[in-house]
């Protein structure tokens, strides 16, 4: 019999409430980590098979839960998308402790509408148990090598802090995410966002592989950033490569995730763990999406034991 909506939402809220606000770490939790997965990962697997993720939500989410995943981090563009997703979360007993929302914050003319939309999406998702809102402020142009001006970085940091303050007022946590452009030109964009936002307003979603790739495939840079800003990490995006190429499954490779787990434990940081083992052109092709994610979960539960 389907779970009544009120009981389902109460369960979601109770489970999500334990998750990961800045500075919180519950070290009496079970050793087996709780793992989520980002929708972008499944997009890449479906694209490889010439399919479209969530074109048929029942078909897509049947595969998702068949992999063993019980939590989902979707990328959302409107509050209506939250409403459309809600019955599927109930049907497949999926938590949604975090969401990914795009934002455009570097121009004063665009930022207010972007902040308003992100807050509206977050408010809708909060009713379904969401507590973390991940955003990666848009670059000047995706795929471009152009960097933002100092004035644009100043404007972006100001607006990122405003968005974080608005979400904090609503009981939500904003987690700043990066790709690789933020680490160009001496990582000026990354450092300005981290140094010129209030840690009470803006936490950090560490996407370990984008930091690694953005700094020239450097674990030195990755672990220096963990040392500098580890206390602000509330979410960890997990991806692995070998020889710089994203792998089909999460396994041993270029990034020492066992060391990362050790360092986060030493900092008494317990982030929300989100698989994002995406595919690129040179990634091996040996497994289905379901089988690949089953392997991801087995390995991740071992590597992150006692962390999530």
Tab-separated table of C-alpha atoms in Angstrom:
chain	number	residue	atom	x	y	z
A	1	UNK	CA	0.000	0.000	0.000
A	2	UNK	CA	1.437	3.437	-0.901
A	3	UNK	CA	2.813	5.483	1.977
A	4	UNK	CA	0.492	8.386	2.882
A	5	UNK	CA	1.949	11.731	1.797
A	6	UNK	CA	2.058	13.219	5.305
A	7	UNK	CA	3.830	10.188	6.765
A	8	UNK	CA	6.260	10.118	3.851
A	9	UNK	CA	7.180	13.777	4.249
A	10	UNK	CA	7.565	13.386	8.013
A	11	UNK	CA	9.972	10.498	7.417
A	12	UNK	CA	11.940	12.479	4.860
A	13	UNK	CA	12.212	15.504	7.109
A	14	UNK	CA	13.369	13.451	10.048
A	15	UNK	CA	16.072	11.695	8.085
A	16	UNK	CA	17.224	14.802	6.284
A	17	UNK	CA	17.324	16.866	9.427
A	18	UNK	CA	20.314	14.889	10.658
A	19	UNK	CA	22.218	15.769	7.535
A	20	UNK	CA	25.039	17.954	7.521
A	21	UNK	CA	24.562	21.523	8.477
A	22	UNK	CA	27.858	23.420	8.741
A	23	UNK	CA	29.861	22.489	11.796
A	24	UNK	CA	27.651	19.538	12.710
A	25	UNK	CA	28.998	15.988	12.895
A	26	UNK	CA	27.204	13.097	14.533
A	27	UNK	CA	29.885	10.520	15.157
A	28	UNK	CA	27.543	8.057	16.809
A	29	UNK	CA	26.062	7.242	13.381
A	30	UNK	CA	26.335	3.747	11.839
A	31	UNK	CA	29.618	2.896	10.129
A	32	UNK	CA	27.921	2.248	6.771
A	33	UNK	CA	27.777	5.582	4.914
A	34	UNK	CA	24.596	6.945	3.390
A	35	UNK	CA	25.186	7.683	-0.306
A	36	UNK	CA	23.243	9.729	-2.812
A	37	UNK	CA	23.828	10.218	-6.532
A	38	UNK	CA	23.479	13.217	-8.839
A	39	UNK	CA	21.155	13.099	-11.842
A	40	UNK	CA	23.951	14.338	-14.117
A	41	UNK	CA	25.733	11.012	-13.671
A	42	UNK	CA	22.765	9.105	-15.032
A	43	UNK	CA	22.418	11.637	-17.855
A	44	UNK	CA	25.876	10.660	-19.080
A	45	UNK	CA	25.114	6.928	-18.949
A	46	UNK	CA	21.801	7.408	-20.742
A	47	UNK	CA	23.383	9.645	-23.380
A	48	UNK	CA	25.944	6.916	-24.086
A	49	UNK	CA	23.067	4.515	-24.739
A	50	UNK	CA	21.245	7.081	-26.920
A	51	UNK	CA	18.528	7.501	-24.295
A	52	UNK	CA	17.242	10.513	-22.345
A	53	UNK	CA	17.320	10.425	-18.556
A	54	UNK	CA	13.831	10.953	-17.057
A	55	UNK	CA	12.097	11.029	-20.446
A	56	UNK	CA	10.143	8.169	-18.860
A	57	UNK	CA	10.465	8.774	-15.096
A	58	UNK	CA	9.184	5.320	-14.161
A	59	UNK	CA	11.676	3.564	-16.414
A	60	UNK	CA	14.557	5.774	-15.283
A	61	UNK	CA	13.862	5.537	-11.559
A	62	UNK	CA	13.201	1.798	-11.732
A	63	UNK	CA	16.800	1.441	-12.891
A	64	UNK	CA	17.978	3.962	-10.320
A	65	UNK	CA	16.602	2.037	-7.349
A	66	UNK	CA	17.620	-1.309	-8.911
A	67	UNK	CA	21.220	-0.143	-8.484
A	68	UNK	CA	20.679	0.064	-4.719
A	69	UNK	CA	20.502	3.859	-4.465
A	70	UNK	CA	17.986	5.274	-1.988
A	71	UNK	CA	18.758	9.008	-2.207
A	72	UNK	CA	18.646	11.291	-5.249
A	73	UNK	CA	20.204	14.690	-6.004
A	74	UNK	CA	18.403	16.149	-9.034
A	75	UNK	CA	19.326	19.253	-10.974
A	76	UNK	CA	16.277	21.521	-10.843
A	77	UNK	CA	15.384	24.604	-12.875
A	78	UNK	CA	11.900	25.569	-11.626
A	79	UNK	CA	9.631	24.936	-8.632
A	80	UNK	CA	7.270	23.115	-11.023
A	81	UNK	CA	9.959	20.485	-11.562
A	82	UNK	CA	9.943	19.811	-7.822
A	83	UNK	CA	6.172	19.302	-7.878
A	84	UNK	CA	6.444	16.908	-10.831
A	85	UNK	CA	9.207	14.924	-9.139
A	86	UNK	CA	7.439	14.584	-5.773
A	87	UNK	CA	5.117	11.652	-6.632
A	88	UNK	CA	8.034	9.698	-8.070
A	89	UNK	CA	10.065	10.185	-4.894
A	90	UNK	CA	7.126	8.714	-2.992
A	91	UNK	CA	6.609	5.882	-5.455
A	92	UNK	CA	10.237	4.780	-5.336
A	93	UNK	CA	10.879	5.611	-1.659
A	94	UNK	CA	13.683	8.006	-2.534
A	95	UNK	CA	15.105	10.641	-0.232
A	96	UNK	CA	16.145	14.004	-1.688
A	97	UNK	CA	18.420	15.438	0.971
A	98	UNK	CA	20.122	17.759	-1.528
A	99	UNK	CA	19.387	19.464	-4.837
A	100	UNK	CA	21.519	21.156	-7.491
A	101	UNK	CA	20.332	24.548	-8.725
A	102	UNK	CA	21.962	26.739	-11.362
A	103	UNK	CA	22.542	30.431	-10.663
A	104	UNK	CA	23.836	33.505	-12.477
A	105	UNK	CA	25.313	35.895	-9.939
A	106	UNK	CA	28.119	37.921	-11.553
A	107	UNK	CA	25.934	40.681	-13.058
A	108	UNK	CA	23.877	43.027	-10.886
A	109	UNK	CA	21.082	43.069	-13.474
A	110	UNK	CA	20.652	39.276	-13.487
A	111	UNK	CA	21.365	38.264	-9.916
A	112	UNK	CA	18.101	39.246	-8.146
A	113	UNK	CA	15.953	37.098	-10.454
A	114	UNK	CA	18.413	34.220	-10.185
A	115	UNK	CA	18.400	34.408	-6.387
A	116	UNK	CA	14.603	34.596	-6.309
A	117	UNK	CA	14.279	31.522	-8.539
A	118	UNK	CA	16.807	29.505	-6.533
A	119	UNK	CA	15.021	30.340	-3.282
A	120	UNK	CA	11.643	29.361	-4.757
A	121	UNK	CA	13.019	26.004	-5.917
A	122	UNK	CA	14.629	25.425	-2.531
A	123	UNK	CA	11.439	26.247	-0.641
A	124	UNK	CA	9.513	23.724	-2.733
A	125	UNK	CA	12.191	21.076	-2.204
A	126	UNK	CA	12.368	21.699	1.540
A	127	UNK	CA	8.849	20.296	1.887
A	128	UNK	CA	10.236	17.018	0.509
A	129	UNK	CA	13.088	16.824	3.005
A	130	UNK	CA	15.830	18.756	1.218
A	131	UNK	CA	18.315	20.538	3.464
A	132	UNK	CA	21.286	21.285	1.166
A	133	UNK	CA	21.122	23.444	-1.955
A	134	UNK	CA	24.176	23.128	-4.207
A	135	UNK	CA	24.953	25.869	-6.716
A	136	UNK	CA	27.772	26.502	-9.164
A	137	UNK	CA	27.473	30.121	-10.340
A	138	UNK	CA	27.464	30.240	-14.136
A	139	UNK	CA	30.653	31.159	-15.998
A	140	UNK	CA	30.627	33.904	-18.612
A	141	UNK	CA	29.918	31.197	-21.178
A	142	UNK	CA	30.056	27.424	-20.768
A	143	UNK	CA	33.064	26.072	-22.658
A	144	UNK	CA	34.709	29.483	-22.956
A	145	UNK	CA	38.204	30.262	-21.663
A	146	UNK	CA	37.182	33.814	-20.727
A	147	UNK	CA	37.527	34.792	-17.078
A	148	UNK	CA	35.293	37.116	-15.097
A	149	UNK	CA	36.572	40.580	-14.288
A	150	UNK	CA	37.426	41.624	-10.746
A	151	UNK	CA	34.209	43.646	-10.653
A	152	UNK	CA	32.193	40.606	-11.695
A	153	UNK	CA	33.839	38.446	-9.044
A	154	UNK	CA	33.081	41.064	-6.392
A	155	UNK	CA	29.456	41.172	-7.532
A	156	UNK	CA	29.205	37.382	-7.611
A	157	UNK	CA	30.554	36.937	-4.080
A	158	UNK	CA	28.133	39.545	-2.773
A	159	UNK	CA	25.189	37.770	-4.421
A	160	UNK	CA	26.338	34.291	-3.426
A	161	UNK	CA	26.330	35.476	0.180
A	162	UNK	CA	22.859	36.987	-0.268
A	163	UNK	CA	21.549	33.707	-1.630
A	164	UNK	CA	23.123	31.798	1.241
A	165	UNK	CA	21.650	34.173	3.818
A	166	UNK	CA	18.183	33.835	2.269
A	167	UNK	CA	18.400	30.050	2.369
A	168	UNK	CA	19.757	30.031	5.915
A	169	UNK	CA	16.752	32.119	6.992
A	170	UNK	CA	14.614	29.256	5.653
A	171	UNK	CA	16.533	26.525	7.469
A	172	UNK	CA	18.533	25.452	4.413
A	173	UNK	CA	22.255	25.314	3.679
A	174	UNK	CA	23.827	26.719	0.520
A	175	UNK	CA	26.819	24.704	-0.701
A	176	UNK	CA	29.140	26.425	-3.197
A	177	UNK	CA	30.267	24.070	-5.992
A	178	UNK	CA	32.951	24.477	-8.630
A	179	UNK	CA	33.946	23.017	-11.961
A	180	UNK	CA	37.402	23.668	-13.412
A	181	UNK	CA	37.126	27.321	-14.639
A	182	UNK	CA	37.180	28.620	-11.064
A	183	UNK	CA	40.783	27.428	-10.762
A	184	UNK	CA	42.154	29.330	-13.743
A	185	UNK	CA	44.306	32.421	-13.236
A	186	UNK	CA	45.591	31.437	-9.820
A	187	UNK	CA	42.181	30.104	-8.729
A	188	UNK	CA	41.094	33.715	-8.264
A	189	UNK	CA	37.376	32.969	-8.649
A	190	UNK	CA	37.400	30.090	-6.180
A	191	UNK	CA	39.365	31.957	-3.529
A	192	UNK	CA	37.321	35.131	-3.848
A	193	UNK	CA	34.079	33.199	-3.310
A	194	UNK	CA	35.469	31.390	-0.274
A	195	UNK	CA	37.197	34.378	1.305
A	196	UNK	CA	34.481	36.958	0.699
A	197	UNK	CA	31.383	35.056	1.772
A	198	UNK	CA	30.241	34.440	5.326
A	199	UNK	CA	30.785	30.770	6.296
A	200	UNK	CA	27.441	30.936	8.114
A	201	UNK	CA	25.793	31.711	4.786
A	202	UNK	CA	27.905	29.787	2.279
A	203	UNK	CA	29.187	26.262	2.885
A	204	UNK	CA	31.282	24.218	0.452
A	205	UNK	CA	30.384	21.308	-1.805
A	206	UNK	CA	33.778	19.771	-2.544
A	207	UNK	CA	33.728	18.236	-6.011
A	208	UNK	CA	37.067	16.525	-5.550
A	209	UNK	CA	37.707	15.670	-9.182
A	210	UNK	CA	36.867	19.103	-10.585
A	211	UNK	CA	39.298	20.593	-8.083
A	212	UNK	CA	41.875	17.974	-9.100
A	213	UNK	CA	41.375	18.601	-12.837
A	214	UNK	CA	41.080	22.361	-12.507
A	215	UNK	CA	44.433	22.593	-10.730
A	216	UNK	CA	46.283	20.600	-13.375
A	217	UNK	CA	45.580	17.108	-11.992
A	218	UNK	CA	47.072	18.015	-8.629
A	219	UNK	CA	46.385	16.117	-5.424
A	220	UNK	CA	48.664	18.606	-3.667
A	221	UNK	CA	46.206	21.393	-4.538
A	222	UNK	CA	43.177	19.257	-3.656
A	223	UNK	CA	44.432	18.392	-0.182
A	224	UNK	CA	45.651	21.945	0.439
A	225	UNK	CA	42.099	23.145	-0.241
A	226	UNK	CA	40.714	20.517	2.142
A	227	UNK	CA	43.153	21.764	4.781
A	228	UNK	CA	42.161	25.400	4.170
A	229	UNK	CA	38.405	25.042	3.855
A	230	UNK	CA	37.580	21.593	5.180
A	231	UNK	CA	35.469	22.939	8.031
A	232	UNK	CA	33.038	24.391	5.463
A	233	UNK	CA	32.509	21.127	3.554
A	234	UNK	CA	28.920	19.915	3.896
A	235	UNK	CA	28.757	17.837	0.730
A	236	UNK	CA	31.250	15.747	-1.245
A	237	UNK	CA	30.820	14.958	-4.946
A	238	UNK	CA	32.628	11.723	-5.754
A	239	UNK	CA	34.269	10.871	-9.089
A	240	UNK	CA	37.424	8.972	-9.996
A	241	UNK	CA	39.809	8.918	-12.948
A	242	UNK	CA	42.799	6.875	-14.053
A	243	UNK	CA	45.442	8.659	-16.069
A	244	UNK	CA	43.188	11.711	-16.023
A	245	UNK	CA	40.255	9.888	-17.696
A	246	UNK	CA	36.959	9.446	-15.857
A	247	UNK	CA	36.345	5.790	-15.153
A	248	UNK	CA	33.147	3.814	-15.574
A	249	UNK	CA	33.036	2.970	-11.883
A	250	UNK	CA	34.298	4.482	-8.660
A	251	UNK	CA	37.463	2.609	-7.720
A	252	UNK	CA	41.121	3.216	-6.870
A	253	UNK	CA	42.659	5.775	-9.212
A	254	UNK	CA	44.191	9.224	-9.465
A	255	UNK	CA	42.603	10.635	-6.302
A	256	UNK	CA	43.375	9.059	-2.940
A	257	UNK	CA	39.849	8.968	-1.507
A	258	UNK	CA	41.014	6.934	1.481
A	259	UNK	CA	43.281	9.805	2.460
A	260	UNK	CA	40.419	12.232	1.866
A	261	UNK	CA	38.201	10.185	4.185
A	262	UNK	CA	40.951	10.198	6.829
A	263	UNK	CA	41.446	13.960	6.545
A	264	UNK	CA	37.715	14.718	6.797
A	265	UNK	CA	37.407	12.494	9.867
A	266	UNK	CA	40.373	14.294	11.434
A	267	UNK	CA	38.555	17.596	10.835
A	268	UNK	CA	35.409	16.068	12.396
A	269	UNK	CA	33.550	16.827	9.176
A	270	UNK	CA	30.838	14.453	8.029
A	271	UNK	CA	29.610	15.593	4.605
A	272	UNK	CA	26.653	14.424	2.577
A	273	UNK	CA	28.165	11.901	0.127
A	274	UNK	CA	26.983	12.145	-3.484
A	275	UNK	CA	28.238	9.846	-6.229
A	276	UNK	CA	28.926	11.577	-9.527
A	277	UNK	CA	30.912	8.977	-11.481
A	278	UNK	CA	30.223	10.520	-14.880
A	279	UNK	CA	31.353	9.387	-18.317
A	280	UNK	CA	33.406	11.197	-20.943
A	281	UNK	CA	34.542	10.295	-24.458
A	282	UNK	CA	37.457	8.057	-23.440
A	283	UNK	CA	35.738	6.329	-20.515
A	284	UNK	CA	35.682	2.507	-20.834
A	285	UNK	CA	32.353	0.987	-21.860
A	286	UNK	CA	31.835	-2.392	-20.209
A	287	UNK	CA	28.839	-2.054	-17.884
A	288	UNK	CA	25.233	-0.940	-17.796
A	289	UNK	CA	24.278	2.069	-15.693
A	290	UNK	CA	22.708	-0.211	-13.078
A	291	UNK	CA	25.705	-2.525	-12.787
A	292	UNK	CA	28.168	0.379	-12.719
A	293	UNK	CA	26.319	2.049	-9.853
A	294	UNK	CA	26.061	-1.207	-7.938
A	295	UNK	CA	29.854	-1.404	-8.071
A	296	UNK	CA	30.143	2.286	-7.109
A	297	UNK	CA	28.084	1.690	-3.990
A	298	UNK	CA	30.088	-1.370	-2.895
A	299	UNK	CA	33.413	0.425	-3.215
A	300	UNK	CA	32.171	3.733	-1.770
A	301	UNK	CA	30.742	2.034	1.311
A	302	UNK	CA	34.165	0.557	1.976
A	303	UNK	CA	36.178	3.732	1.311
A	304	UNK	CA	33.879	6.093	3.222
A	305	UNK	CA	33.017	3.742	6.092
A	306	UNK	CA	32.287	5.745	9.207
A	307	UNK	CA	32.149	9.052	7.336
A	308	UNK	CA	28.704	9.543	5.833
